[in-house]
Amino acid sequence: MLNKKILLGITGSIAAYKAAELIRLLKKNGADLQVVMTKSAREFISPLTLQALSGKPVLENIWEPSKGNGMQHINLSREVDLILIAPASANFIAKLANGLADDLLSNLCLARNCPLLIAPAMNKEMWLNPATQRNIKLIHNDNIQVLGPEDGEQACGEEGFGRLINEKTLLLEIKRAVGSKIFSNKKILISCGGTIENIDDARAITNLSSGRMGFNIAEAAFTMGAEVTLIYGRTDMPAPNGINQIYAPNYNEMRQVIMENAANYDIFISVAAISDYLPTRINGKIKKDKKLILELTKSSDILADIASRFNNLFCVGFSAESESIIKNGQLKLKNKGVDLIVANSINESMGEESAEIYLVDPKEVTHITKRDKSELALEIMNHVHKLTKEKGHINEHIN
Ligand SMILES: Cc1cc2nc3c(=O)[nH]c(=O)nc-3n(C[C@H](O)[C@H](O)[C@H](O)COP(=O)(O)O)c2cc1C
């Protein structure tokens, strides 16, 4: 949950209608919202709609003080954790770049003492115009974070860069901007999902991993300030937007991508359910007969191989078992030579939205009662932070 105060500024872009959905998403995630709009934004979406969705009157006029000392152009930014301008028009970006302050929104951006994020949305030629690009460079240098725009079909019928960044990526970036930053300057590699191992050209063996836990861990690590790369296989849902990702659908590709990348990371979290038995692939399609006997070869454990090869890498593994969950977790911790095992019950966690877990590290076992996997991901990452700090992996000055 966000549980933060956010000032959402809406300017005169055709994408202003998307602010309505964004408000719903932010509210659903626990944000306390104050909407401020420009005079032009009013032409695109009604303040009443925004008031109804945000639960508060929308502010617009610098000369109509609603309370206190009448200086809401200063007070408003003091009351919030973050200002987000979405959509940000080319005109508003130009004002920001040059420190202009001729309405409430531009004044409070200039008088702010909190982070400012902007999500531009405009016609592709307006975006590519040297003046806009010059202004974007200027505001980058002023520590204003620019999110998007995205490529694609535009409201005017043209194709190109200028679309408002999608709301899920925006939410993730907001969480990162107001997040704990405990993994700033850390690179985290995460594998997740299941693998598909071909028997012939049509048939394959796989497993029931949904990818949910790994996606949640990737999002949690990202919002805590890490540079995250997600290697994912077969999953039941789309991978999160806004996070570096590599698709590796089978054992061999997973192994290759993980081995190639591991040396460049500080932490490796192996959530993927990678096939531990591999069929010998037959070219073409095996003819249907009464019986088919498959011979499966045991694959080499990628996590154990990584842990023994890269001594400075902090390694986390997952263990899903149907019995003796803690004991099996402790065995895996030792046998794989890793720093932490997240142990859970296979029947209650695989493919589910929630789970109960045990964090098994060399010193102790920490029980986390059943909860949503997004909450579990935060608990796991906080525990990883604690252990890496004890091991000296995390620089003290960050915390
Ligand atoms: C129909 C229409 C759509 C527009 N869409 C955009 C847009 O998507 N992005 C943009 O930067 N400007 C767009 N404009 C131009 C802005 O509304 C105009 O520059 C305005 O002065 C911006 O004011 P503001 O920055 O104070 O909100 C559009 C104008 C019209 C008439």
mmCIF file of C-alpha atoms and ligand atoms in Angstrom, residues 11-15 38 40-41 44 89-92 95 103 121-123 126, ligand 1:
data_model
loop_
_atom_site.group_PDB
_atom_site.id
_atom_site.type_symbol
_atom_site.label_atom_id
_atom_site.label_comp_id
_atom_site.label_asym_id
_atom_site.label_seq_id
_atom_site.Cartn_x
_atom_site.Cartn_y
_atom_site.Cartn_z
ATOM 1 C CA THR A 11 -2.661 19.886 -17.373
ATOM 2 C CA GLY A 12 -4.210 20.570 -20.785
ATOM 3 C CA SER A 13 -3.516 17.358 -22.687
ATOM 4 C CA ILE A 14 -5.986 15.127 -24.455
ATOM 5 C CA ALA A 15 -4.734 12.388 -22.093
ATOM 6 C CA THR A 38 -4.720 24.048 -14.902
ATOM 7 C CA SER A 40 -6.759 24.291 -19.901
ATOM 8 C CA ALA A 41 -7.169 20.897 -18.206
ATOM 9 C CA PHE A 44 -10.624 18.120 -21.227
ATOM 10 C CA SER A 89 1.550 19.272 -21.433
ATOM 11 C CA ALA A 90 4.395 20.633 -23.596
ATOM 12 C CA ASN A 91 3.429 24.103 -22.384
ATOM 13 C CA PHE A 92 3.610 23.093 -18.703
ATOM 14 C CA LYS A 95 7.058 26.562 -17.776
ATOM 15 C CA ASP A 103 -1.039 29.741 -12.063
ATOM 16 C CA ALA A 121 1.622 13.353 -23.065
ATOM 17 C CA MET A 122 1.437 15.084 -26.413
ATOM 18 C CA ASN A 123 1.546 14.694 -30.194
ATOM 19 C CA MET A 126 5.413 18.292 -30.121
HETATM 20 C C1 LIG B 1 -7.966 19.238 -28.642
HETATM 21 C C2 LIG B 1 -6.626 19.625 -28.058
HETATM 22 C C3 LIG B 1 -5.796 18.646 -27.587
HETATM 23 C C4 LIG B 1 -4.561 18.981 -27.056
HETATM 24 N N1 LIG B 1 -3.745 17.984 -26.592
HETATM 25 C C5 LIG B 1 -2.546 18.313 -26.090
HETATM 26 C C6 LIG B 1 -1.690 17.277 -25.621
HETATM 27 O O1 LIG B 1 -2.020 16.086 -25.628
HETATM 28 N N2 LIG B 1 -0.497 17.627 -25.101
HETATM 29 C C7 LIG B 1 -0.082 18.931 -25.038
HETATM 30 O O2 LIG B 1 1.033 19.186 -24.592
HETATM 31 N N3 LIG B 1 -0.909 19.930 -25.474
HETATM 32 C C8 LIG B 1 -2.099 19.657 -25.994
HETATM 33 N N4 LIG B 1 -2.926 20.667 -26.434
HETATM 34 C C9 LIG B 1 -2.492 22.057 -26.288
HETATM 35 C C10 LIG B 1 -2.624 22.538 -24.849
HETATM 36 O O3 LIG B 1 -3.923 22.314 -24.344
HETATM 37 C C11 LIG B 1 -2.225 24.015 -24.737
HETATM 38 O O4 LIG B 1 -0.859 24.148 -25.035
HETATM 39 C C12 LIG B 1 -2.535 24.621 -23.387
HETATM 40 O O5 LIG B 1 -2.144 25.972 -23.401
HETATM 41 C C13 LIG B 1 -1.858 23.907 -22.243
HETATM 42 O O6 LIG B 1 -2.126 24.577 -21.037
HETATM 43 P P1 LIG B 1 -1.548 24.109 -19.625
HETATM 44 O O7 LIG B 1 -0.138 23.693 -19.839
HETATM 45 O O8 LIG B 1 -1.665 25.313 -18.763
HETATM 46 O O9 LIG B 1 -2.435 23.045 -19.117
HETATM 47 C C14 LIG B 1 -4.175 20.341 -26.980
HETATM 48 C C15 LIG B 1 -5.051 21.320 -27.431
HETATM 49 C C16 LIG B 1 -6.260 20.982 -27.973
HETATM 50 C C17 LIG B 1 -7.178 22.060 -28.463
#
